[in-house]
Coordinates of C-alpha atoms in Angstrom, one line a residue:
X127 CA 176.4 239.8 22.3
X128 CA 179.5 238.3 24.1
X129 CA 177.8 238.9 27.3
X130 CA 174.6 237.2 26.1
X131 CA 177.2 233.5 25.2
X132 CA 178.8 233.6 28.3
X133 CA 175.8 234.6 30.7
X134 CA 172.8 233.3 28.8
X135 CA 170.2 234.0 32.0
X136 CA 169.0 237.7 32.9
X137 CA 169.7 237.2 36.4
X138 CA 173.4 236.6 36.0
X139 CA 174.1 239.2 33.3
X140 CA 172.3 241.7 36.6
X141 CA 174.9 239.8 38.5
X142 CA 177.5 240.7 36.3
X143 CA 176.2 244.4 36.3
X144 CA 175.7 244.4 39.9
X145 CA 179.7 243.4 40.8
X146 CA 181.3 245.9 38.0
X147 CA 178.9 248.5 40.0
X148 CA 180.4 247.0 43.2
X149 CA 183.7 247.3 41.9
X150 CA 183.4 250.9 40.6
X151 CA 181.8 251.9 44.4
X152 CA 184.5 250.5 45.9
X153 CA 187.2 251.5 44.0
X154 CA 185.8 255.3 44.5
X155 CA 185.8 255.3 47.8
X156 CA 189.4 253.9 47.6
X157 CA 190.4 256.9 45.7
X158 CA 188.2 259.6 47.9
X159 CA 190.1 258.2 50.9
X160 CA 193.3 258.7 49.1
X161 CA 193.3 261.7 47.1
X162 CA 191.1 263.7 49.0
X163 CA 192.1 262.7 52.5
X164 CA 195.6 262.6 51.2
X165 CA 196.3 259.1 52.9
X166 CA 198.4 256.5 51.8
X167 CA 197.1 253.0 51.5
X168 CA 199.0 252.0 54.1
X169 CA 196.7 254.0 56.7
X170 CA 193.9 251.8 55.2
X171 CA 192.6 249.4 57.6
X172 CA 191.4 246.2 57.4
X173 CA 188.2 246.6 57.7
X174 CA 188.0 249.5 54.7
X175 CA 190.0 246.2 52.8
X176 CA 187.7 244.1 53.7
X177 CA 184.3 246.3 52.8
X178 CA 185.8 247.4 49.7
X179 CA 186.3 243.5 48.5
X180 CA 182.8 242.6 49.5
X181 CA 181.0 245.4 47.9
X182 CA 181.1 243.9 44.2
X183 CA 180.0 240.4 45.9
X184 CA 177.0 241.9 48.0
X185 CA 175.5 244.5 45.0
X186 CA 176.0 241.5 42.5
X187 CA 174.0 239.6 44.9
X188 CA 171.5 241.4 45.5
X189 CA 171.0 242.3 41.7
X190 CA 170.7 238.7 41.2
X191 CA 168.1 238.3 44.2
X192 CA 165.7 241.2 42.6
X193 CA 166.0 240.4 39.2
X194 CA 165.2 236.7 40.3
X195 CA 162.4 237.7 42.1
X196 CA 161.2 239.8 39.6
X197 CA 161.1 237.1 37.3
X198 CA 159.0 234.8 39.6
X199 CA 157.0 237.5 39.9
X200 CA 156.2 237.8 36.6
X201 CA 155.6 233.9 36.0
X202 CA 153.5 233.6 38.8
X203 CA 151.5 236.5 37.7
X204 CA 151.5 234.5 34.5
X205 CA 150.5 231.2 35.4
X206 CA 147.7 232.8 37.8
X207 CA 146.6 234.0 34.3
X208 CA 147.0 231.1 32.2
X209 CA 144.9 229.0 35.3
X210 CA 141.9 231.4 35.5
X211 CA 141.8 231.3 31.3
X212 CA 142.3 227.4 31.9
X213 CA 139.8 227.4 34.2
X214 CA 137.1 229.5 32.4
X215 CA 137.8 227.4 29.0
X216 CA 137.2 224.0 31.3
X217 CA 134.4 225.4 32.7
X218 CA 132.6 227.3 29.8
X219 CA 131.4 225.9 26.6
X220 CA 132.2 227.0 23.4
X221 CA 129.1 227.8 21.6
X222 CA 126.6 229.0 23.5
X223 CA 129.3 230.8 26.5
X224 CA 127.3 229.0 28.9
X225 CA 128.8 227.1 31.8
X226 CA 129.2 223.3 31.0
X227 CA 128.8 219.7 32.3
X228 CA 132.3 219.9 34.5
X229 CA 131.1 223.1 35.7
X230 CA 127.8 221.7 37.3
X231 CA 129.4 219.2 38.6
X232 CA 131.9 221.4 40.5
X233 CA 129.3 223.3 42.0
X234 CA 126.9 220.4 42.6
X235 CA 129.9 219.0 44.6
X236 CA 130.3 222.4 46.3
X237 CA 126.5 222.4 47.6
X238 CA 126.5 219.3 48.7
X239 CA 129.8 220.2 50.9
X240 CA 127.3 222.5 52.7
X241 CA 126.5 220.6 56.5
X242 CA 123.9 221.9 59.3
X243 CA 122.0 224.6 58.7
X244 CA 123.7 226.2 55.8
X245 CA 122.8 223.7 53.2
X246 CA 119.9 224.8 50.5
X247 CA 118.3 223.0 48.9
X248 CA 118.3 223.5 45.2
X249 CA 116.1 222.6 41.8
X250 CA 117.4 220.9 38.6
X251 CA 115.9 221.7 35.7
X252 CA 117.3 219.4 32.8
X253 CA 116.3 220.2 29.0
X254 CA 116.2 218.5 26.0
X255 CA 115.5 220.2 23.3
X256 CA 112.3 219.3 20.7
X257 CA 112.9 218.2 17.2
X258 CA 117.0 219.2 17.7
X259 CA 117.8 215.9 15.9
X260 CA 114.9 216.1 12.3
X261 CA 116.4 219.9 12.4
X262 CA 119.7 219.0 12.4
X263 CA 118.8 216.2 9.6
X264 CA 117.0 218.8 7.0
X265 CA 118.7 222.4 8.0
X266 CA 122.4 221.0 8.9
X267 CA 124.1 221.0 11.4
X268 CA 125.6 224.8 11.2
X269 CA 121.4 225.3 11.7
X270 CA 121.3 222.9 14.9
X271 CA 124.5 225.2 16.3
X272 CA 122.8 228.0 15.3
X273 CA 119.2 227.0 17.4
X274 CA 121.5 225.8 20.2
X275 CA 123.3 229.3 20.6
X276 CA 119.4 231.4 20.7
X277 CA 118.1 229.1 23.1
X278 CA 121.2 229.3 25.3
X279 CA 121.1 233.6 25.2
X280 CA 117.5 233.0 26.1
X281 CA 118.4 231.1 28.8
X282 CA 120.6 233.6 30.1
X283 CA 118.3 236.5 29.8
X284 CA 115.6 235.4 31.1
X285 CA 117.7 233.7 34.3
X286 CA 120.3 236.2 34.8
X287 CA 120.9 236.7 38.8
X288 CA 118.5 234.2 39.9
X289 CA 120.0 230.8 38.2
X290 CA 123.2 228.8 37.0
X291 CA 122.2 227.9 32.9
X292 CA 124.2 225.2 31.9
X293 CA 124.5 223.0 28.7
X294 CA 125.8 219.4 29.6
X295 CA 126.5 219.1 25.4
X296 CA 124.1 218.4 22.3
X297 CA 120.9 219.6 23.6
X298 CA 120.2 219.2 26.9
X299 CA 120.4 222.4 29.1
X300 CA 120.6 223.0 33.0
X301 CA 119.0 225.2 35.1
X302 CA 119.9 225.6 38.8
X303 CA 118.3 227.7 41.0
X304 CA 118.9 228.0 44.8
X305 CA 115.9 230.0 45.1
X306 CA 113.3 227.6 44.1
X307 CA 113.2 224.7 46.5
X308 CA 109.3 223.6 46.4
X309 CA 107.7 222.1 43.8
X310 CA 105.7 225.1 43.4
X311 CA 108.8 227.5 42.8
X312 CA 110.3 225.0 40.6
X313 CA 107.4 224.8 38.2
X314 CA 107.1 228.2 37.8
X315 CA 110.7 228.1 36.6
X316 CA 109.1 225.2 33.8
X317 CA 107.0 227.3 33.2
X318 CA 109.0 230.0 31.8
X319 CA 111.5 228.1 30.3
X320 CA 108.8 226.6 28.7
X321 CA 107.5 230.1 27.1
X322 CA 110.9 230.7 25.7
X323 CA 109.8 228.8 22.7
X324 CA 106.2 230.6 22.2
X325 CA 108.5 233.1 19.3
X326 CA 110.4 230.7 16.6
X327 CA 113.9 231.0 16.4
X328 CA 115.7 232.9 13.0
X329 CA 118.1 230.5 11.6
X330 CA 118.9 233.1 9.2
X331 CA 118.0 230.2 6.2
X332 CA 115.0 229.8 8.1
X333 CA 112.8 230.0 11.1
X334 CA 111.6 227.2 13.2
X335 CA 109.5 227.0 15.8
X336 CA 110.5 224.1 19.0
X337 CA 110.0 223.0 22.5
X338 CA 111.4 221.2 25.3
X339 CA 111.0 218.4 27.6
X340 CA 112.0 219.1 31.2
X341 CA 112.9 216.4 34.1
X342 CA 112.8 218.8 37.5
X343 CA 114.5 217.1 40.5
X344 CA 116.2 218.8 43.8
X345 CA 119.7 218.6 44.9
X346 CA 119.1 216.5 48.4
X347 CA 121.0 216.7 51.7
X348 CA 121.5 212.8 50.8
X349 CA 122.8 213.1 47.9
X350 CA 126.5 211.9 47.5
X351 CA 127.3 212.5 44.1
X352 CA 126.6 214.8 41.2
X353 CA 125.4 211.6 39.6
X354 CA 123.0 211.1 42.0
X355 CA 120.9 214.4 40.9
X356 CA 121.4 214.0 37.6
X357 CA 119.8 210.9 37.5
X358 CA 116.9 211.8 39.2
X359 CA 116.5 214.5 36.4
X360 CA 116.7 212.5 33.9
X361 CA 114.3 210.2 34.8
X362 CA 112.0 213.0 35.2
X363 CA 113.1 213.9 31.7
X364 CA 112.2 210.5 30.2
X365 CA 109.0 211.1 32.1
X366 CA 108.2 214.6 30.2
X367 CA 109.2 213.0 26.9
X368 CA 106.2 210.8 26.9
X369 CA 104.2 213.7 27.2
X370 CA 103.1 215.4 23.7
X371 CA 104.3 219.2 23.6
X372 CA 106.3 221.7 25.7
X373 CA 106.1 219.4 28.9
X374 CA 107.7 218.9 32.4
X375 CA 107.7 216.1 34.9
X376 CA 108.8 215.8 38.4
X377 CA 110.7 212.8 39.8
X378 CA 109.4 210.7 42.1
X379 CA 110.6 207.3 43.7
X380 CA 107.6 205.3 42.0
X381 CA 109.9 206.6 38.5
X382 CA 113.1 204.9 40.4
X383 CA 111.6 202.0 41.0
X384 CA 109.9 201.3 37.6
X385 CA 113.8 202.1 36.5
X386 CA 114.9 199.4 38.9
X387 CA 112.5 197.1 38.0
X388 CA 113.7 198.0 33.9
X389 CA 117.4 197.3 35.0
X390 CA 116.6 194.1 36.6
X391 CA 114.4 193.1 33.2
X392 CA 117.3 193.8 31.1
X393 CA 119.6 191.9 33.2
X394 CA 117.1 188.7 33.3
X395 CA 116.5 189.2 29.5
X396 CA 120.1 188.8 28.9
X397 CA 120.6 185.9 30.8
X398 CA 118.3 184.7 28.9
X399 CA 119.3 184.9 25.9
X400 CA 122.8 183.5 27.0
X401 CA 121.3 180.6 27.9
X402 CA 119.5 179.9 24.7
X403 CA 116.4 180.1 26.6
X404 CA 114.4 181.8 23.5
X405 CA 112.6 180.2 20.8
X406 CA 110.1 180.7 17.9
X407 CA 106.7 180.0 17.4
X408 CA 104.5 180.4 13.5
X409 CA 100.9 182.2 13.3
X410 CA 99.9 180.6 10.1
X411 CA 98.3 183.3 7.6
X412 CA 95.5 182.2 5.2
X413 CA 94.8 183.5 1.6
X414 CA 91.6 186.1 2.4
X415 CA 90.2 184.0 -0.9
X416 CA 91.2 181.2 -1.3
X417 CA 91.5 180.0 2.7
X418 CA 94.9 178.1 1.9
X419 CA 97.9 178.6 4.2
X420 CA 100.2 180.6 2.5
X421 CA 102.5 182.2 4.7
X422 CA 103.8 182.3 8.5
X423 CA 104.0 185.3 11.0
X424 CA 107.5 184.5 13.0
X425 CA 106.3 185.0 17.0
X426 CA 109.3 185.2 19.5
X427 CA 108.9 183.5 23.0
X428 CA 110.8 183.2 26.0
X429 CA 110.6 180.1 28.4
X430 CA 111.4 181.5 31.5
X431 CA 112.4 179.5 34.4
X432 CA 109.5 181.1 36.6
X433 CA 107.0 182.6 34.8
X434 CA 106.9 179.5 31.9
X435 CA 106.6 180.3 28.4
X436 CA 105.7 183.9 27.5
X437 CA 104.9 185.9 24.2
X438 CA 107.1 189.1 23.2
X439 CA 104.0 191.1 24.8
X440 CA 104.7 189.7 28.3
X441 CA 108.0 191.8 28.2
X442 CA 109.6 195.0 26.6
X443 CA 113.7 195.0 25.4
X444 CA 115.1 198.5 26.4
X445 CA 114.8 200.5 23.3
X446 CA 118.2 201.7 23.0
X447 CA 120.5 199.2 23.9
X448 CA 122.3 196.9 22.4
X449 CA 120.8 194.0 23.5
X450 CA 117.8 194.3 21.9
X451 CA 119.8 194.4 18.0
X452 CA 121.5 191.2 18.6
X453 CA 118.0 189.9 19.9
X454 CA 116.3 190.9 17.0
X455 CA 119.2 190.0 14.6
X456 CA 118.8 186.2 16.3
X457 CA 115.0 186.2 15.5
X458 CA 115.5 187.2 12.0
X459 CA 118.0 184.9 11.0
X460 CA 116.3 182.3 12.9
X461 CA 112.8 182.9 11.4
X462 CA 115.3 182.9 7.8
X463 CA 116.7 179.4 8.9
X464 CA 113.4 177.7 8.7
X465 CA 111.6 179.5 6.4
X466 CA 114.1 178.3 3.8
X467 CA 112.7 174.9 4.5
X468 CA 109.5 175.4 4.1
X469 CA 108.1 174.6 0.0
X470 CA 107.9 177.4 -1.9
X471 CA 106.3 180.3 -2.4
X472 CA 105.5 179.7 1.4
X473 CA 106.1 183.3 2.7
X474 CA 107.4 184.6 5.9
X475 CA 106.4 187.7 8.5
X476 CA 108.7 189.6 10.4
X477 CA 107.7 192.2 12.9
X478 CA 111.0 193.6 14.2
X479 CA 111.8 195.7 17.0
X480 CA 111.6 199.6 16.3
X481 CA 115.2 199.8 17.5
X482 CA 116.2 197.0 14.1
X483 CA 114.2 199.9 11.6
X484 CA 115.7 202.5 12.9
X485 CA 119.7 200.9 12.7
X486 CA 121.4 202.1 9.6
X487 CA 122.7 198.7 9.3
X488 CA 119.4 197.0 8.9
X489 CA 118.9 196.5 5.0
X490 CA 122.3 195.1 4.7
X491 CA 121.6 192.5 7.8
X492 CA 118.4 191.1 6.2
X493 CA 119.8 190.9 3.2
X494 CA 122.6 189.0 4.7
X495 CA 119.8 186.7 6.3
X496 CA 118.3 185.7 3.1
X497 CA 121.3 184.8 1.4
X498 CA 123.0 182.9 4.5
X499 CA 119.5 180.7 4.6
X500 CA 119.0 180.7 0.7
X501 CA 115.5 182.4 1.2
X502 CA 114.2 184.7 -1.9
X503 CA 113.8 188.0 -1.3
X504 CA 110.1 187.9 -2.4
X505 CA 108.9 185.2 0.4
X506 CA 110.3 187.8 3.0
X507 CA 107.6 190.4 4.8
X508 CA 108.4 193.1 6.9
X509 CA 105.6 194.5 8.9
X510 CA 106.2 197.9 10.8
X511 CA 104.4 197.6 14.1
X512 CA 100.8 198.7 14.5
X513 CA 100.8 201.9 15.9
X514 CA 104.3 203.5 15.6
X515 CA 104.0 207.2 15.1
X516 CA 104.5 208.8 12.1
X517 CA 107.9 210.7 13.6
X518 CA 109.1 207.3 14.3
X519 CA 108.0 206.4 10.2
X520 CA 110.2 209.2 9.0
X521 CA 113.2 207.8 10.0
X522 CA 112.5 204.4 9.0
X523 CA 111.8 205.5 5.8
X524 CA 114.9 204.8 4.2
X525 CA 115.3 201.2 5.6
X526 CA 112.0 200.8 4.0
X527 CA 112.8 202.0 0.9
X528 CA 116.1 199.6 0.9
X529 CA 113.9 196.3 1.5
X530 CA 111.8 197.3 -1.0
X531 CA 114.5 197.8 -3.5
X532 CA 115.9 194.8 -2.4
X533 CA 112.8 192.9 -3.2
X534 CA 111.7 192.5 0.5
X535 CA 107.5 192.9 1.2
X536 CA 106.9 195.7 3.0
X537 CA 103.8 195.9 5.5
X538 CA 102.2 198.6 7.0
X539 CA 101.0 197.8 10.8
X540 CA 97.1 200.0 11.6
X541 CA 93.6 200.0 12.4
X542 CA 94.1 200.6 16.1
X543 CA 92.0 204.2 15.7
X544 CA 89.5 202.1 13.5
X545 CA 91.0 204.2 10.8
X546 CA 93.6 203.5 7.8
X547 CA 97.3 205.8 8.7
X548 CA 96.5 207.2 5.5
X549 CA 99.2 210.1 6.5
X550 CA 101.9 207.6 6.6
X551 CA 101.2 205.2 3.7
X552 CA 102.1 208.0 1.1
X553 CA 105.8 208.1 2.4
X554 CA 106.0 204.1 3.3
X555 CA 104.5 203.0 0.4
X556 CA 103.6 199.7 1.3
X557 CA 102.6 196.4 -0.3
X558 CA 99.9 195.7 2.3
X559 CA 98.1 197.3 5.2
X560 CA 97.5 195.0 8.1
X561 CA 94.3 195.8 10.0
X562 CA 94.5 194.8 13.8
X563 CA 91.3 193.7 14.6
X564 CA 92.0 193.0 18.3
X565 CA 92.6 196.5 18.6
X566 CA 89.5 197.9 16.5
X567 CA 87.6 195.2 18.7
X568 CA 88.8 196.7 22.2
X569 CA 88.2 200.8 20.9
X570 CA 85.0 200.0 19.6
X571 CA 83.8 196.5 21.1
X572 CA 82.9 193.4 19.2
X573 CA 79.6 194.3 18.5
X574 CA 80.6 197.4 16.0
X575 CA 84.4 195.6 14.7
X576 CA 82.7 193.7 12.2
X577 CA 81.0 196.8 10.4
X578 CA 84.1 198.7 10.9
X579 CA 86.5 196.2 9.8
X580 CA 84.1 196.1 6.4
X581 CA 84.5 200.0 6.2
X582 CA 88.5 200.0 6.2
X583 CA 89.0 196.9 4.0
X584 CA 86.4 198.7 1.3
X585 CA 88.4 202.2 2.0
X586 CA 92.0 200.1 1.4
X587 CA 90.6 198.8 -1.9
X588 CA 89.4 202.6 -2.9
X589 CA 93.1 203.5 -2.3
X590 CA 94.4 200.6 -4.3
X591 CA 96.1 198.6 -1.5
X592 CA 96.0 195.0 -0.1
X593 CA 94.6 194.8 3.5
X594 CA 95.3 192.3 5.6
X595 CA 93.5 191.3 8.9
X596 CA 94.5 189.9 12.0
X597 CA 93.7 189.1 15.5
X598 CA 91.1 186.7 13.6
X599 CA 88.8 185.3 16.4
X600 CA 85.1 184.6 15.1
X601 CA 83.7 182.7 12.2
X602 CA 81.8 186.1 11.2
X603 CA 84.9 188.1 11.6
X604 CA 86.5 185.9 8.6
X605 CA 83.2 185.7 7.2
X606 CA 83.1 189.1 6.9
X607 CA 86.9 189.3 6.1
X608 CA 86.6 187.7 2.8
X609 CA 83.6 188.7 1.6
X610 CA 84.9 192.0 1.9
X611 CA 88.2 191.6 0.0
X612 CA 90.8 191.1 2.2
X613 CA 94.0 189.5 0.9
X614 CA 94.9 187.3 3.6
X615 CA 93.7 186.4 7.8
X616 CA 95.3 185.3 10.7
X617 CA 94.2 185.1 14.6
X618 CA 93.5 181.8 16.8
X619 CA 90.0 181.2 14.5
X620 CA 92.3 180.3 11.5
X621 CA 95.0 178.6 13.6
X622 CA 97.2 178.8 17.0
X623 CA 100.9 179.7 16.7
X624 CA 102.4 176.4 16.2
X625 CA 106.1 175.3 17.3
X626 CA 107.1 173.1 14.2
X627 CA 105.5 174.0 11.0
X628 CA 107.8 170.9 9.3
X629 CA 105.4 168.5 10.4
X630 CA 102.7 170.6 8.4
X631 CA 104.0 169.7 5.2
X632 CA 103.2 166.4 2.8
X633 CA 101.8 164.5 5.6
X634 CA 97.9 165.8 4.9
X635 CA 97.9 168.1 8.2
X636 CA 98.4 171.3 5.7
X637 CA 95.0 170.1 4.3
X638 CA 93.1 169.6 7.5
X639 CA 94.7 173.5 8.3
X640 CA 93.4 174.3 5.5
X641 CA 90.0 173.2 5.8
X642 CA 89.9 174.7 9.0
X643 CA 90.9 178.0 7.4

């Protein structure tokens, strides 16, 4: 214990050992040469003296050195260990034990370090899994790590020795193959990633069945980055998502040049809208009875320096981005603003962006509208979009339900199929139906819009609900219209949009609208 306070390190307590050993050898020979030889110390010589001092010095020494080296040894060894653990944890992920996102990129960086001859050209599968997020949603999320870890052992099984799996995190998956560089090889690849999902997965709670949507693209000689590929794929990806089902899509440059073309919309859109260069315009909406304006459809427009003044049809906000919230959030309270003004019960129409209905945020924003302006609750209509998709209705559904509690209209876009969405209006629930004429006209042609538009207005009033019409355009249309029931019209027969709708009211220009109407 002494030995351990005054020499704390290993290596000097073999020191230590090594000169009392030196010391012992030396003084032995000392006494062999006297006792034995029967010598006096005076026949020693100096270099016996000499040898005999050094020996403690040269064994402690070299105890020292191999105990020291031993120790490096040993931490070496060690942090050799601890690098390849490091390294397998950096490059493996967690749940499913497949390589990760820092992993492909390593050996997408090591491919494309390949020159001459040597370099292969490789396919990119990238997969994104069907449904992940509505199972996630109703399952949970111990579920959605459950499907994640099946899929990824199929993956590995049915790819083991002929391709890298990957899973870059949530649920998108990688497959990289050196053997498949055609088209032809890759799709076959698709193709049985695709029938990976023909059994359902057992979620032990439950069994689902799913799919996935695959962007295929090749690692290039050209390529410079990892980026580079994985952009390609996931263009192709956005691609194969369009596309109902277990689907795949190849990229192509026509797919990055529409993307360039979206980037350089976006970035004209948001100069824009820094430069205050959007405005509103009003669709008036007539009582289906009585003919009197009642209400106002807000119509956002954009006067562009080139292209003039242009409707929200004439261009498309990214989806996901931020940009197109604060748009919408602009039009809203804007539309608020002036409808405030307006005599009451004068109502207002609001079609928002699908990005607004799907934000978490969105009840408490309009409601934040309507009190900022001083608008009631009741004169307020939100209308979903005609045509959104009854996936895209189930996770609106709760913004919907919040406007309605809140005392907001809600309206139900359809009739582009010439048919009510009679699957959706049991979960929406809406006040009114609005019946796109414009789009039953161009399915079914002018000649047959008129009988058909009778047939849904009749089958809204069966189901108990108020339809309304628009996309107006002939007398007989309205005709038609109101002899049929509907609760209210608008299209360019009742009226144009119109800038200022101030200048409508209590100087006798309401009536003449009216009388139009």
């Amino acid at each position: 214990m002494m030995l351990r306070t005054f020499l704390p390190k290993p290596e000097q307590r073999f020191a230590a050992a090594g000169a009392a050993l030196g010391a012992l050898v030396s003084a032995a020979w000392l006494a062999t040469e006297t006792v034995l030889i029967e010598q006096s110390t005076t026949h020693w010589d100096v270099t016996a003296i000499v040898a005999a001092g050094a020996m403690p010095f040269l064994l402690g020494g070299s105890f020292y050195r191999w105990r020291y080296s031993r120790r490096l040894e040993r931490e070496l060894f060690a942090a050799r260990r601890a690098e390849r653990r490091l390294r397998h944890e950096v490059h493996r992920d967690k749940l499913t034990g497949l390589a990760n996102r820092a992993a492909l990129e390593a050996d997408i960086r090591q491919a494309l370090c390949v020159e001459g001859a040597a370099f292969e050209r490789k396919s990119l599968l990238l997969l994104d899994l069907d449904r992940f997020k509505s199972i996630n949603d109703t399952l949970g999320h111990d579920a959605g790590d459950r499907l994640l870890a099946l899929f990824g052992a199929r993956l590995r099984r049915a790819f083991a020795g002929e391709a890298t799996v990957y899973r870059l995190g949530g649920d998108e998956f990688v497959v990289a193959a050196a053997g498949a560089s055609s088209q032809a090889e890759a799709e076959m690849l698709a193709t049985r990633v695709e029938r990976l999902f023909e059994l359902p997965f057992d979620l032990g709670e439950a069994q689902v069945a799913s799919g996935c949507s695959i962007g295929i693209a090749f690692i290039e000689r050209t390529d410079i980055s990892t980026g580079d590929v994985l952009k390609r794929a996931d263009l192709a990806l956005y691609e194969a998502k369009a596309i109902s089902g277990n689907s795949h899509a190849f990229h192509s440059e026509t797919m990055s040049d529409a993307m360039r073309q979206r980037a350089e919309a976006e970035r004209d859109l948001v100069r824009g809208f820094a430069q205050e260069e959007f405005f509103l315009e009003f669709l008036p909406i007539a009582g289906g009875e009585s003919g009197v304006v009642r209400g106002f459809e807000s119509l956002l427009r954009w006067r562009h320096p080139l292209r003039g003044v242009i409707g929200a049809d004439a261009f498309e906000p990214p989806e996901q981005s931020a940009f197109t919230l604060s748009l919408g959030a602009w039009a809203l309270q804007a539309a608020c603003r002036q409808a405030a003004s307006w005599p009451s019960p004068t109502g207002l129409t609001v079609v928002p962006f699908a990005s607004q209905l799907r934000d978490r945020d969105f009840v408490v924003q309009v409601q934040r509208c309507l009190l900022a302006a001083g608008l009631p609750p009741g004169r307020l209509t939100i209308e979903v979009a005609e045509g959104v998709s009854t996936e895209d209705l189930a996770v609106f559904a709760e913004n919907l339900r919040g406007l309605r509690v809140l005392g907001v209209r809600v309206a139900l876009g359809g009739g582009s199929a010439s048919s009510l969405p009679l699957n959706q209006i049991s979960d929406v629930q809406p006040d009114q139906v609005t019946v796109d004429l414009a789009a039953v006209r161009a399915a079914h042609g002018s000649e047959r819009s008129v009988a058909l538009l009778a047939c849904l207005i009749k089958t809204g009033q069966v189901l108990r609900l108020a339809i309304g019409v628009s996309g107006v355009e002939k007398e007989s249309e309205a005709d038609c219209a109101r002899a049929c029931g509907a609760a209210e019209l608008r299209g360019p027969w009742i009226s144009p949009p119109i800038a200022d709708v101030t200048v409508l009211f209590g100087g006798g220009k309401m009536g003449e609208l009216r009388r139009t109407a």
